[in-house]
Structure formats: C-alpha cells, structure tokens
PDB file of C-alpha atoms in Angstrom:
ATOM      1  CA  UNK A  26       2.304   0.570  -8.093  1.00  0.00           C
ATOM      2  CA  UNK A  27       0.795  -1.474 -10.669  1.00  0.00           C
ATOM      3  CA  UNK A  28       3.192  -3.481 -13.114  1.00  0.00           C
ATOM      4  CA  UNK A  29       3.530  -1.698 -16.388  1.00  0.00           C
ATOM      5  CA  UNK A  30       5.787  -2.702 -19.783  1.00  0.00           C
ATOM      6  CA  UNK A  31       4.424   0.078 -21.947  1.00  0.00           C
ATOM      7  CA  UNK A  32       4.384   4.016 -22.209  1.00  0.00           C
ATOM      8  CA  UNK A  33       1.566   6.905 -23.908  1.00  0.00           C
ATOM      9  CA  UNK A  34       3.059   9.322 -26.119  1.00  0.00           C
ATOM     10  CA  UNK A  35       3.870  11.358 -23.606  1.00  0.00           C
ATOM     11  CA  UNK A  36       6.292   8.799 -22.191  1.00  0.00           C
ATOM     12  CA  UNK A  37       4.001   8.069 -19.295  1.00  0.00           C
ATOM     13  CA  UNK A  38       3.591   4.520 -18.170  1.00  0.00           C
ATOM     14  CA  UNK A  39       0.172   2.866 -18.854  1.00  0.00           C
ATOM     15  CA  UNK A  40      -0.952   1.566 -15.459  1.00  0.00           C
ATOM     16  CA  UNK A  41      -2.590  -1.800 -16.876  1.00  0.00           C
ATOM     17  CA  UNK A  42      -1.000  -2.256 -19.987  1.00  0.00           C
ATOM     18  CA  UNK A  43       1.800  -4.623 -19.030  1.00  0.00           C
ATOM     19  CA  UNK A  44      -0.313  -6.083 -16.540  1.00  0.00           C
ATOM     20  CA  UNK A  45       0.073 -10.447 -17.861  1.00  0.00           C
ATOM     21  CA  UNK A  46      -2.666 -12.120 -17.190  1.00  0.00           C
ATOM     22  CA  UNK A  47      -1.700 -15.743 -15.091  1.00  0.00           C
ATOM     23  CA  UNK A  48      -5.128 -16.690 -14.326  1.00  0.00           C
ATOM     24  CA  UNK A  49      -6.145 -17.777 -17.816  1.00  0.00           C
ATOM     25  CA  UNK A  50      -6.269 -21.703 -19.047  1.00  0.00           C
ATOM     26  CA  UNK A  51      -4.664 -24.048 -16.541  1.00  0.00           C
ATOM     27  CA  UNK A  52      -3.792 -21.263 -14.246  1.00  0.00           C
ATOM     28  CA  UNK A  53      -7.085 -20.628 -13.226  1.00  0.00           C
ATOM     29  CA  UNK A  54      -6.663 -24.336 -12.113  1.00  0.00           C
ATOM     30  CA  UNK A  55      -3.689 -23.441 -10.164  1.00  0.00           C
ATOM     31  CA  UNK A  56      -5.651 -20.408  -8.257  1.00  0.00           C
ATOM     32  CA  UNK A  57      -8.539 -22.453  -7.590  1.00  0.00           C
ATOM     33  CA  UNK A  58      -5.777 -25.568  -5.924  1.00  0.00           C
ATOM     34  CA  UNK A  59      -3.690 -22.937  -4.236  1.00  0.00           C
ATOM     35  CA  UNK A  60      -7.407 -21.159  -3.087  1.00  0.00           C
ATOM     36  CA  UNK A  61      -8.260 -24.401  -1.716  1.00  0.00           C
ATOM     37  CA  UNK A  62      -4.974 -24.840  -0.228  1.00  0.00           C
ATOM     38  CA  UNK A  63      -5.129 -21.732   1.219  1.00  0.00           C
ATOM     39  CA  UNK A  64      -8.870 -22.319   3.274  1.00  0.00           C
ATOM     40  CA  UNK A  65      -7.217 -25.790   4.495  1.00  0.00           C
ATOM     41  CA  UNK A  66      -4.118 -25.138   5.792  1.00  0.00           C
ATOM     42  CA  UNK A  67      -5.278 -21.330   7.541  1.00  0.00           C
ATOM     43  CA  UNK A  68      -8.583 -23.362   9.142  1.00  0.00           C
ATOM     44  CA  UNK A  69      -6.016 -26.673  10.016  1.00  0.00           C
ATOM     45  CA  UNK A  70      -3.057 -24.502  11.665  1.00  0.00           C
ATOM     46  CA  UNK A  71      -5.626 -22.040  13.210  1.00  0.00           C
ATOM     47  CA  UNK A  72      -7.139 -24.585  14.796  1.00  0.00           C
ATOM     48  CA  UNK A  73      -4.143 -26.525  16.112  1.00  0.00           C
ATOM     49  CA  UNK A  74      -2.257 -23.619  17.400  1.00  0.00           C
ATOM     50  CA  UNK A  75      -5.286 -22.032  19.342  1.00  0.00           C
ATOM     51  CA  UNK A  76      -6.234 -25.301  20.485  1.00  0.00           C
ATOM     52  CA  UNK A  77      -3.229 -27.522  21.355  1.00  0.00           C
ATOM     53  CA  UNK A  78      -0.068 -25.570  20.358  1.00  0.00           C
ATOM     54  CA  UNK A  79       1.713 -26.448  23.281  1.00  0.00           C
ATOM     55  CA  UNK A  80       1.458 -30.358  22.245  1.00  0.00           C
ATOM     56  CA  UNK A  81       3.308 -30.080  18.655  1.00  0.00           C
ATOM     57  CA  UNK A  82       4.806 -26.221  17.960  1.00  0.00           C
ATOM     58  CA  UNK A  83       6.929 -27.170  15.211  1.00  0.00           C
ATOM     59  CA  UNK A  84       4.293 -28.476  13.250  1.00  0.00           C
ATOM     60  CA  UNK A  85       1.692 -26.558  13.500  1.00  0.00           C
ATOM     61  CA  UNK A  86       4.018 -23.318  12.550  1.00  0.00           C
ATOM     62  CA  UNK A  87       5.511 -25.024   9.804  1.00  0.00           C
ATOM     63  CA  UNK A  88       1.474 -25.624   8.861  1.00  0.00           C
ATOM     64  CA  UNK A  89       0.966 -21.841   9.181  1.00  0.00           C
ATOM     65  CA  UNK A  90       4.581 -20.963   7.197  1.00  0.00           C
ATOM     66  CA  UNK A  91       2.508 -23.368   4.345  1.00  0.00           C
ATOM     67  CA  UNK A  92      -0.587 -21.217   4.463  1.00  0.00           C
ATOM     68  CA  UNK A  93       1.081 -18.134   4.134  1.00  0.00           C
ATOM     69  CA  UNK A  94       2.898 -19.861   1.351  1.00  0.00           C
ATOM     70  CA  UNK A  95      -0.097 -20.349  -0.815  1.00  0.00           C
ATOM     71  CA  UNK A  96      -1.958 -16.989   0.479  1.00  0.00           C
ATOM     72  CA  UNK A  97       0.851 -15.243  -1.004  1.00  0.00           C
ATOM     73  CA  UNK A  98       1.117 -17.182  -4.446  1.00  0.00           C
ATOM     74  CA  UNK A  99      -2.462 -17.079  -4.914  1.00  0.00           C
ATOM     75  CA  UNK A 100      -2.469 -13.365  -4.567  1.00  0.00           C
ATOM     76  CA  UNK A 101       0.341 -13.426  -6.945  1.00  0.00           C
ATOM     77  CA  UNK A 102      -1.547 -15.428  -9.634  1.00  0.00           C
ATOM     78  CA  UNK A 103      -4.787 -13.204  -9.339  1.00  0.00           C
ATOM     79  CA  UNK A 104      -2.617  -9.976  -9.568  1.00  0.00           C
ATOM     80  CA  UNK A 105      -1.026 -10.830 -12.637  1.00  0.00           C
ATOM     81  CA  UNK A 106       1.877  -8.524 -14.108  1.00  0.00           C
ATOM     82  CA  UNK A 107       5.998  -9.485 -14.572  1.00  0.00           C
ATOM     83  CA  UNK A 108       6.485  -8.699 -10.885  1.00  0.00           C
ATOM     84  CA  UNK A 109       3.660 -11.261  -9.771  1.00  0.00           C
ATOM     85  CA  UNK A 110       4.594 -13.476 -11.881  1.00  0.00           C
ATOM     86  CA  UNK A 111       8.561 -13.489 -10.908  1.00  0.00           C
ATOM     87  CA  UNK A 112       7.789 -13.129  -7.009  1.00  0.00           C
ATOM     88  CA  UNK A 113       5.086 -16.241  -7.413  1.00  0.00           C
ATOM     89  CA  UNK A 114       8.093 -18.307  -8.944  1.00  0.00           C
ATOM     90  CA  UNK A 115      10.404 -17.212  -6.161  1.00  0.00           C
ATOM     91  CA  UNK A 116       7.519 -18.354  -3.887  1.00  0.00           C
ATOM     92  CA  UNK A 117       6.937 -21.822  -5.889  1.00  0.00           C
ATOM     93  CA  UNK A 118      10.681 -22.488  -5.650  1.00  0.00           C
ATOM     94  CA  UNK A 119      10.776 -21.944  -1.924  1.00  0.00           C
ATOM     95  CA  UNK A 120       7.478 -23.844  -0.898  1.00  0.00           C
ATOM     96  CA  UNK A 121       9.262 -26.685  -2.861  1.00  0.00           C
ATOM     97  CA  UNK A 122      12.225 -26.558  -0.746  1.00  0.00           C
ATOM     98  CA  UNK A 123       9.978 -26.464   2.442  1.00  0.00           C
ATOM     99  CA  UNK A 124       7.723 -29.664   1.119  1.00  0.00           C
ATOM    100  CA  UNK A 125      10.645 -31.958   0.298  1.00  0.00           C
ATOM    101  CA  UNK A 126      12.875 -30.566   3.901  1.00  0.00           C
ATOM    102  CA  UNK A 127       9.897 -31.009   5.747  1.00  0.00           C
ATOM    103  CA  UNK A 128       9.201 -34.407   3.618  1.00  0.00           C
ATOM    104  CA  UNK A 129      12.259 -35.812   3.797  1.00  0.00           C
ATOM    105  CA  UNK A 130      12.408 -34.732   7.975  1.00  0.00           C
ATOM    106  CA  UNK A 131       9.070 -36.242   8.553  1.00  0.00           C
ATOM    107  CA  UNK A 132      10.063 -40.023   6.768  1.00  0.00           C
ATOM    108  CA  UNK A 133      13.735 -40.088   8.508  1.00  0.00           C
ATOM    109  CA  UNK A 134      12.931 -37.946  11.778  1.00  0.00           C
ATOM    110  CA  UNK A 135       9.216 -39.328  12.607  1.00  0.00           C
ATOM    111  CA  UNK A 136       9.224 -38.636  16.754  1.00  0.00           C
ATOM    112  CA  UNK A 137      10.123 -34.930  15.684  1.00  0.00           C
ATOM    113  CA  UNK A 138       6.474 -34.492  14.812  1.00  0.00           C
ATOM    114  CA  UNK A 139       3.937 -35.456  17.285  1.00  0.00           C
ATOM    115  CA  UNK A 140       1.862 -34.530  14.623  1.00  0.00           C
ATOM    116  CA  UNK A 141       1.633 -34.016  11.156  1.00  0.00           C
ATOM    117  CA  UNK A 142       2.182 -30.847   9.536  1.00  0.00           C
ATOM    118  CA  UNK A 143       0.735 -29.803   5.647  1.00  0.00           C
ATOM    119  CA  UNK A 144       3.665 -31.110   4.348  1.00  0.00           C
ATOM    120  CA  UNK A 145       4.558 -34.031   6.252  1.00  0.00           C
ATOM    121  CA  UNK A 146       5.276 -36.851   4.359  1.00  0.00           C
ATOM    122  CA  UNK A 147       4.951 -35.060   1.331  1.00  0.00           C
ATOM    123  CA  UNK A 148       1.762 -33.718   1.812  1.00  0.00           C
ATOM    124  CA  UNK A 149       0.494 -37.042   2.087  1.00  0.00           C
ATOM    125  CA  UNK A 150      -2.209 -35.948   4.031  1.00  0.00           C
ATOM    126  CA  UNK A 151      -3.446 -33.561   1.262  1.00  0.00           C
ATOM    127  CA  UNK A 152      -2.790 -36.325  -1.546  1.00  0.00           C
ATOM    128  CA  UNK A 153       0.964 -34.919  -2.704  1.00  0.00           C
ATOM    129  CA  UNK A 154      -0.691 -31.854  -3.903  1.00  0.00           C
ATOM    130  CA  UNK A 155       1.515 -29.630  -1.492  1.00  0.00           C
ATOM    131  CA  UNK A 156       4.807 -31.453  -3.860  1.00  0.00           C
ATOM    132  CA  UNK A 157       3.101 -31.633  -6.729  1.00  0.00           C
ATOM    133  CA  UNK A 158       1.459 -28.012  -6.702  1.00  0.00           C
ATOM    134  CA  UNK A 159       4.789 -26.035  -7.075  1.00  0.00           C
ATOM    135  CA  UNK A 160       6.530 -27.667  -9.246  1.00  0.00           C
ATOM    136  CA  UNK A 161       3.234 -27.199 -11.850  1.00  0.00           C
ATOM    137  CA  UNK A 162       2.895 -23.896 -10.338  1.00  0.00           C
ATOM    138  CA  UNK A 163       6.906 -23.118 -11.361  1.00  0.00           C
ATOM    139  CA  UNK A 164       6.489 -24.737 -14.993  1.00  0.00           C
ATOM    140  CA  UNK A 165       3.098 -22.703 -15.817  1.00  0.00           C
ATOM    141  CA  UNK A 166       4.870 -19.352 -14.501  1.00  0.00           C
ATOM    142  CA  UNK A 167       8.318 -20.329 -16.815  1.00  0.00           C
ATOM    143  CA  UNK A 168       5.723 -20.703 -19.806  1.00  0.00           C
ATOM    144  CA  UNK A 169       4.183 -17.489 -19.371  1.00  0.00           C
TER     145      UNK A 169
END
C-alpha cells in the first residue's frame, strides 16, 4: 500500500499524495552510488560463492549480506514516501554497523578472511565508499 499523509473530502487517503520524493538533488547521487554498489557487490559475491565458496564462506556471505544491503536502500530511495524513507535510515544505520564490525574484524582479525569481503578494511577495496555511503545516506534521509 502506497505511503499516503493526506485525505479527499470524503476522508479517503490519496494514494500518491504523501508520497516524498528522496531521489531529487544529491539523492539522486546517492541512488546512482548505492545502484552502482548494488551491480558490484551482486556480480563480486555471485561470482565468489558459485565459484570458490568453499575457500572463504564468511566473506563472501558477508559480501552478499552487503548487496542486499544496498538493493534494499536503493529501492527505498526510488520509492520515496515516510515509510521508505524511515526503513532506508534503519537500513543506513545497520549497513554502518556491518562496515565498521566487519572493518574493525578485518584490521585486528586478518587470517579470519582468506579473502576480502565489500567491507573489509573499510571498504577499502571500493575506495571507503561502503563507510562513507551510509553515513551521507543517514544525514540526506534526517534532512528530508
């Protein structure tokens, strides 16, 4: 059911009427990073789990966890609407918690991961945008 703030004179809600638009100004920067998040951590954990899952399972799960991640806040941000907006900040809050466990887990606990996960090292392999991208992701959804 779509998200709706207003009602006709009837007392009937309007079915697009409360719908917020998020991808406007630097959000539509946000979908487009989160889109592009999305194609490289899907392709990256696809690849390693039907190829060589047996070598590193805890990454390359914790690389598909990521890619549902930004699937799901991407979808959020294109849908628009209070309830988007507060489940995509819910999301953006717990794909920060993931980045900086997973960081911190990677930099003290190296040998845990054979190899690297999307946000190993702080997303280092994606150049910190997996710790940087939720935390702008977080303050553009407060603003709005």
């Amino acid at each position: 059911m779509p998200d709706s703030d207003t009602t006709d004179a009837t007392g009937a809600a309007t079915p697009t009427a409360g719908r917020g638009r998020l991808v406007s100004g630097p959000g539509l920067l946000l979908v487009w990073l989160y889109g592009v998040m999305v194609v490289g951590a899907v392709s990256r954990s696809a690849f390693q789990i039907s190829t060589e899952f047996d070598r590193a399972p805890l990454a390359y799960s914790l690389s598909a966890v990521a890619a549902l991640a930004y699937a799901f806040i991407t979808y959020s941000l294109v849908r628009g609407g209070e309830k988007a907006r507060k489940a995509a900040l819910i999301c953006c809050a717990a794909e920060l918690a993931g980045v900086l466990a997973v960081g911190t887990w990677t930099v003290v606990r190296p040998e845990s991961f054979p190899d690297t996960t999307v946000w190993s090292q702080f997303g280092m392999g994606y150049l910190f945008i997996p710790v940087i991208l939720p935390i702008t992701g977080m303050l553009w959804l407060r603003k709005r």
